[in-house]
Amino acid sequence: DAGVTQSPTHLIKTRGQQVTLRCSPKSGHDTVSWYQQALGQGPQFIFQYYEEEERQRGNFPDRFSGHQFPNYSSELNVNALLLGDSALYLCASSLVDTWSTDTQYFGPGTRLTVL
Amino acid sequence: QQQVKQSPQSLIVQKGGISIINCAYENTAFDYFPWYQQFPGKGPALLIAIRPDVSEKKEGRFTISFNKSAKQFSLHIMDSQPGDSATYFCAAVNSGGGADGLTFGKGTHLIIQP
C-alpha cells in the first residue's frame, strides 16, 4: 500500500516563474492538504481540497492555487514566484470526516528553490 | 502571529534520559493537540495526540502532559534512544473546522547521544 507520494522531489525555479507540484494521496483517502515548511520552521497550512473543491484555506496569497482530480490526486500551483517561496512543500492526505483529528499522512515533500 | 510557541529549539539528551519538549498556545478554540516526528528527508509523522479533556496520555515511551488552564502541553520521551533523534513538532487545531488547518510550532531538534 503506497503512502502519500509527491513529485518532483526537488525543483529549482527563478523569480517570476510558475511552478506546479503534484501529490497522490494514500489509498482510500479523499482529502488532500498542502503545507509550506520554510527552513527551520514548522509547516504552515496553505489549503485543503475535498471533492475537487478548496475546502479550507490558510493565510496565503492568491498566487497559491490548487486543484484536485477525480482520483483524489492534487496539484499545487504557485505563480509569480518570489525568493520567499523557497521551502519544502508538504502534501498530507486524510479522510474528510476525520481530517482534523485523524492521522494526516504526510508525503516526503517537494523542495522548491527560487533563485 | 505565532499561535503555538515551542521550546527548546534544540535539545541534547543522553541515551536513557528523559527528553522534554514544551508548547504553549493562545487560541482557546484549539481542541486537539498532536505531536509529529520528522526525520531528515521525510514528511512529519503523527506520534501521539491529546484532547484537553484529559491531563495526560501515554503511549509506550511517549507521554503528553496537558495543562488547560495554563494553555500548555508537553511531550516527554522516556528512556530516550538514539533512534529518537529527529525534529519534533507540536501542533494544534480546532477540530470543529477552523480556517487554519493544523497550526504547528517551530520545532525542536532532538539529539540523543549514545
Short mmCIF file of C-alpha atoms in Angstrom, two decimals:
data_model
loop_
_atom_site.label_atom_id
_atom_site.label_comp_id
_atom_site.label_asym_id
_atom_site.label_seq_id
_atom_site.Cartn_x
_atom_site.Cartn_y
_atom_site.Cartn_z
CA ASP A 1 0.00 0.00 0.00
CA ALA A 2 1.69 3.16 -1.20
CA GLY A 3 1.63 6.09 1.13
CA VAL A 4 1.45 9.71 0.05
CA THR A 5 3.66 10.38 -2.94
CA GLN A 6 4.84 13.73 -4.21
CA SER A 7 6.65 14.85 -7.34
CA PRO A 8 9.08 16.17 -8.16
CA THR A 9 11.47 15.68 -5.24
CA HIS A 10 13.43 18.82 -5.94
CA LEU A 11 12.80 21.82 -8.16
CA ILE A 12 14.74 24.96 -8.99
CA LYS A 13 12.97 27.98 -10.47
CA THR A 14 13.73 31.64 -10.96
CA ARG A 15 11.77 34.61 -9.67
CA GLY A 16 8.61 35.34 -11.60
CA GLN A 17 8.21 31.82 -12.92
CA GLN A 18 5.33 29.49 -12.22
CA VAL A 19 5.54 26.02 -10.67
CA THR A 20 3.25 23.00 -10.32
CA LEU A 21 3.72 20.39 -7.63
CA ARG A 22 1.88 17.08 -7.58
CA CYS A 23 0.54 14.80 -4.86
CA SER A 24 -1.08 11.38 -4.81
CA PRO A 25 -2.88 10.61 -1.54
CA LYS A 26 -2.69 7.40 0.45
CA SER A 27 -5.00 4.72 -0.88
CA GLY A 28 -8.52 5.20 0.47
CA HIS A 29 -8.06 8.86 1.39
CA ASP A 30 -10.22 11.55 -0.18
CA THR A 31 -8.86 14.79 1.26
CA VAL A 32 -5.59 16.49 0.45
CA SER A 33 -4.00 19.33 2.40
CA TRP A 34 -0.94 21.32 1.37
CA TYR A 35 1.61 22.84 3.76
CA GLN A 36 4.65 25.07 3.28
CA GLN A 37 7.65 24.38 5.52
CA ALA A 38 10.34 27.03 5.44
CA LEU A 39 13.81 26.04 6.61
CA GLY A 40 13.90 25.71 10.39
CA GLN A 41 10.16 26.34 10.74
CA GLY A 42 7.08 24.26 11.28
CA PRO A 43 4.71 23.54 8.40
CA GLN A 44 2.16 26.22 7.58
CA PHE A 45 -1.26 25.29 6.24
CA ILE A 46 -1.90 26.51 2.70
CA PHE A 47 -5.23 24.91 1.80
CA GLN A 48 -7.23 21.72 1.68
CA TYR A 49 -9.12 20.05 -1.16
CA TYR A 50 -12.07 17.71 -1.00
CA GLU A 51 -14.43 16.69 -3.80
CA GLU A 52 -12.34 18.73 -6.22
CA GLU A 53 -13.02 21.97 -4.34
CA GLU A 54 -10.98 24.11 -1.99
CA ARG A 55 -12.48 23.46 1.42
CA GLN A 56 -10.25 25.40 3.79
CA ARG A 57 -7.54 27.99 3.21
CA GLY A 58 -4.77 29.40 5.35
CA ASN A 59 -3.16 32.82 5.16
CA PHE A 60 -1.56 32.55 1.73
CA PRO A 61 -1.97 34.91 -1.25
CA ASP A 62 -3.92 34.09 -4.38
CA ARG A 63 -0.65 33.28 -6.15
CA PHE A 64 -1.09 29.91 -4.47
CA SER A 65 -3.80 27.84 -6.09
CA GLY A 66 -4.63 24.21 -6.35
CA HIS A 67 -6.66 21.54 -7.95
CA GLN A 68 -7.96 18.12 -7.05
CA PHE A 69 -8.74 15.50 -9.66
CA PRO A 70 -11.48 12.84 -9.62
CA ASN A 71 -8.91 10.23 -8.49
CA TYR A 72 -8.23 12.47 -5.43
CA SER A 73 -4.72 13.42 -6.55
CA SER A 74 -3.90 17.09 -6.28
CA GLU A 75 -1.73 19.84 -7.68
CA LEU A 76 -0.35 22.95 -6.05
CA ASN A 77 0.37 25.88 -8.36
CA VAL A 78 2.39 28.92 -7.42
CA ASN A 79 2.54 31.88 -9.79
CA ALA A 80 4.97 34.80 -9.91
CA LEU A 81 7.49 33.04 -7.68
CA LEU A 82 9.29 35.06 -5.03
CA LEU A 83 12.54 34.23 -3.27
CA GLY A 84 10.50 33.74 -0.10
CA ASP A 85 8.58 30.89 -1.70
CA SER A 86 11.67 28.70 -1.33
CA ALA A 87 10.57 25.94 1.04
CA LEU A 88 9.62 22.31 1.44
CA TYR A 89 6.06 21.80 0.24
CA LEU A 90 4.26 19.00 2.01
CA CYS A 91 1.12 17.20 0.99
CA ALA A 92 -0.98 15.42 3.60
CA SER A 93 -3.92 13.11 2.97
CA SER A 94 -6.77 12.02 5.20
CA LEU A 95 -10.45 11.16 5.24
CA VAL A 96 -12.84 14.11 5.14
CA ASP A 97 -14.83 13.23 8.23
CA THR A 98 -11.78 12.99 10.44
CA TRP A 99 -9.29 15.23 8.67
CA SER A 100 -8.52 17.41 11.60
CA THR A 101 -8.18 14.73 14.22
CA ASP A 102 -7.32 11.51 12.49
CA THR A 103 -3.85 10.76 11.31
CA GLN A 104 -2.87 13.03 8.48
CA TYR A 105 -0.35 11.12 6.39
CA PHE A 106 2.36 13.40 5.05
CA GLY A 107 4.37 12.84 1.91
CA PRO A 108 8.14 13.39 1.79
CA GLY A 109 7.67 16.83 0.26
CA THR A 110 8.97 18.75 -2.71
CA ARG A 111 11.95 21.01 -2.09
CA LEU A 112 11.45 24.21 -4.10
CA THR A 113 14.33 26.61 -4.53
CA VAL A 114 13.67 30.01 -6.10
CA LEU A 115 16.73 31.86 -7.43
CA GLN B 1 1.26 35.83 14.73
CA GLN B 2 2.61 32.62 16.19
CA GLN B 3 -0.24 30.80 17.84
CA VAL B 4 1.80 27.83 19.08
CA LYS B 5 5.13 28.51 20.77
CA GLN B 6 7.53 25.59 21.13
CA SER B 7 10.69 25.26 23.20
CA PRO B 8 13.50 24.49 23.28
CA GLN B 9 14.66 24.97 19.71
CA SER B 10 17.26 22.22 20.16
CA LEU B 11 17.87 19.60 22.82
CA ILE B 12 20.67 17.14 23.55
CA VAL B 13 19.89 14.21 25.86
CA GLN B 14 21.95 11.24 26.89
CA LYS B 15 20.76 7.77 25.96
CA GLY B 16 18.35 6.51 28.59
CA GLY B 17 17.44 10.00 29.75
CA ILE B 18 14.14 11.87 29.58
CA SER B 19 13.53 14.33 26.74
CA ILE B 20 11.04 17.10 27.46
CA ILE B 21 9.61 19.48 24.86
CA ASN B 22 7.15 22.21 25.77
CA CYS B 23 4.46 24.05 23.84
CA ALA B 24 2.08 26.88 24.65
CA TYR B 25 -0.91 28.02 22.67
CA GLU B 26 -3.04 31.13 22.53
CA ASN B 27 -6.21 30.19 20.71
CA THR B 28 -8.74 28.76 23.20
CA ALA B 29 -10.69 27.27 20.29
CA PHE B 30 -7.97 24.65 19.80
CA ASP B 31 -9.25 21.29 20.99
CA TYR B 32 -6.85 18.71 19.55
CA PHE B 33 -3.11 18.68 20.11
CA PRO B 34 -0.93 16.26 18.11
CA TRP B 35 2.81 15.80 18.14
CA TYR B 36 4.70 14.99 14.94
CA GLN B 37 8.13 13.45 14.44
CA GLN B 38 10.13 14.32 11.34
CA PHE B 39 13.31 12.66 10.14
CA PRO B 40 15.55 14.32 7.52
CA GLY B 41 14.14 13.90 4.02
CA LYS B 42 10.80 12.67 5.32
CA GLY B 43 7.45 14.22 5.96
CA PRO B 44 6.13 14.61 9.53
CA ALA B 45 4.58 11.51 11.08
CA LEU B 46 1.96 11.57 13.83
CA LEU B 47 3.46 10.40 17.12
CA ILE B 48 0.78 10.92 19.74
CA ALA B 49 -2.15 13.29 20.30
CA ILE B 50 -4.35 14.52 23.14
CA ARG B 51 -7.64 16.31 23.72
CA PRO B 52 -8.00 18.84 26.56
CA ASP B 53 -10.48 16.69 28.48
CA VAL B 54 -7.58 14.61 29.81
CA SER B 55 -4.42 15.81 31.54
CA GLU B 56 -2.11 13.05 30.38
CA LYS B 57 -1.84 10.44 27.65
CA LYS B 58 0.81 7.75 27.45
CA GLU B 59 1.79 5.56 24.54
CA GLY B 60 4.84 3.42 25.15
CA ARG B 61 7.77 5.69 25.97
CA PHE B 62 5.90 8.82 24.84
CA THR B 63 3.70 10.86 27.18
CA ILE B 64 1.77 14.09 26.62
CA SER B 65 1.00 16.23 29.64
CA PHE B 66 -1.70 18.86 29.19
CA ASN B 67 -2.50 21.90 31.35
CA LYS B 68 -5.67 23.52 30.03
CA SER B 69 -5.69 26.46 32.45
CA ALA B 70 -2.13 27.41 31.54
CA LYS B 71 -2.71 26.62 27.85
CA GLN B 72 0.41 24.49 27.81
CA PHE B 73 1.26 20.94 26.81
CA SER B 74 4.44 18.96 26.72
CA LEU B 75 5.96 15.81 25.28
CA HIS B 76 8.04 13.52 27.45
CA ILE B 77 10.18 10.81 25.87
CA MET B 78 11.25 8.28 28.49
CA ASP B 79 14.37 6.13 28.11
CA SER B 80 15.41 8.20 25.08
CA GLN B 81 17.18 6.23 22.36
CA PRO B 82 19.48 7.34 19.50
CA GLY B 83 16.70 6.36 17.09
CA ASP B 84 14.56 9.09 18.66
CA SER B 85 16.91 11.72 17.22
CA ALA B 86 14.65 13.78 14.97
CA THR B 87 12.77 17.07 14.80
CA TYR B 88 9.59 17.17 16.85
CA PHE B 89 6.67 19.49 16.19
CA CYS B 90 3.72 20.21 18.41
CA ALA B 91 0.54 21.27 16.68
CA ALA B 92 -2.96 22.37 17.50
CA VAL B 93 -6.25 22.54 15.66
CA ASN B 94 -9.86 23.50 16.13
CA SER B 95 -11.40 20.19 15.10
CA GLY B 96 -14.74 21.93 14.61
CA GLY B 97 -13.41 23.37 11.38
CA GLY B 98 -11.35 26.48 11.76
CA ALA B 99 -9.81 28.12 8.72
CA ASP B 100 -6.21 27.49 9.60
CA GLY B 101 -5.77 23.73 9.46
CA LEU B 102 -3.09 22.37 11.75
CA THR B 103 -1.06 25.11 13.43
CA PHE B 104 2.48 23.92 14.09
CA GLY B 105 5.17 25.08 16.48
CA LYS B 106 8.60 25.87 15.07
CA GLY B 107 10.04 22.50 16.02
CA THR B 108 12.63 21.04 18.37
CA HIS B 109 15.74 19.37 17.01
CA LEU B 110 16.39 16.48 19.40
CA ILE B 111 19.73 14.67 19.53
CA ILE B 112 20.14 11.57 21.69
CA GLN B 113 23.78 10.90 22.43
CA PRO B 114 24.80 7.23 22.78
#
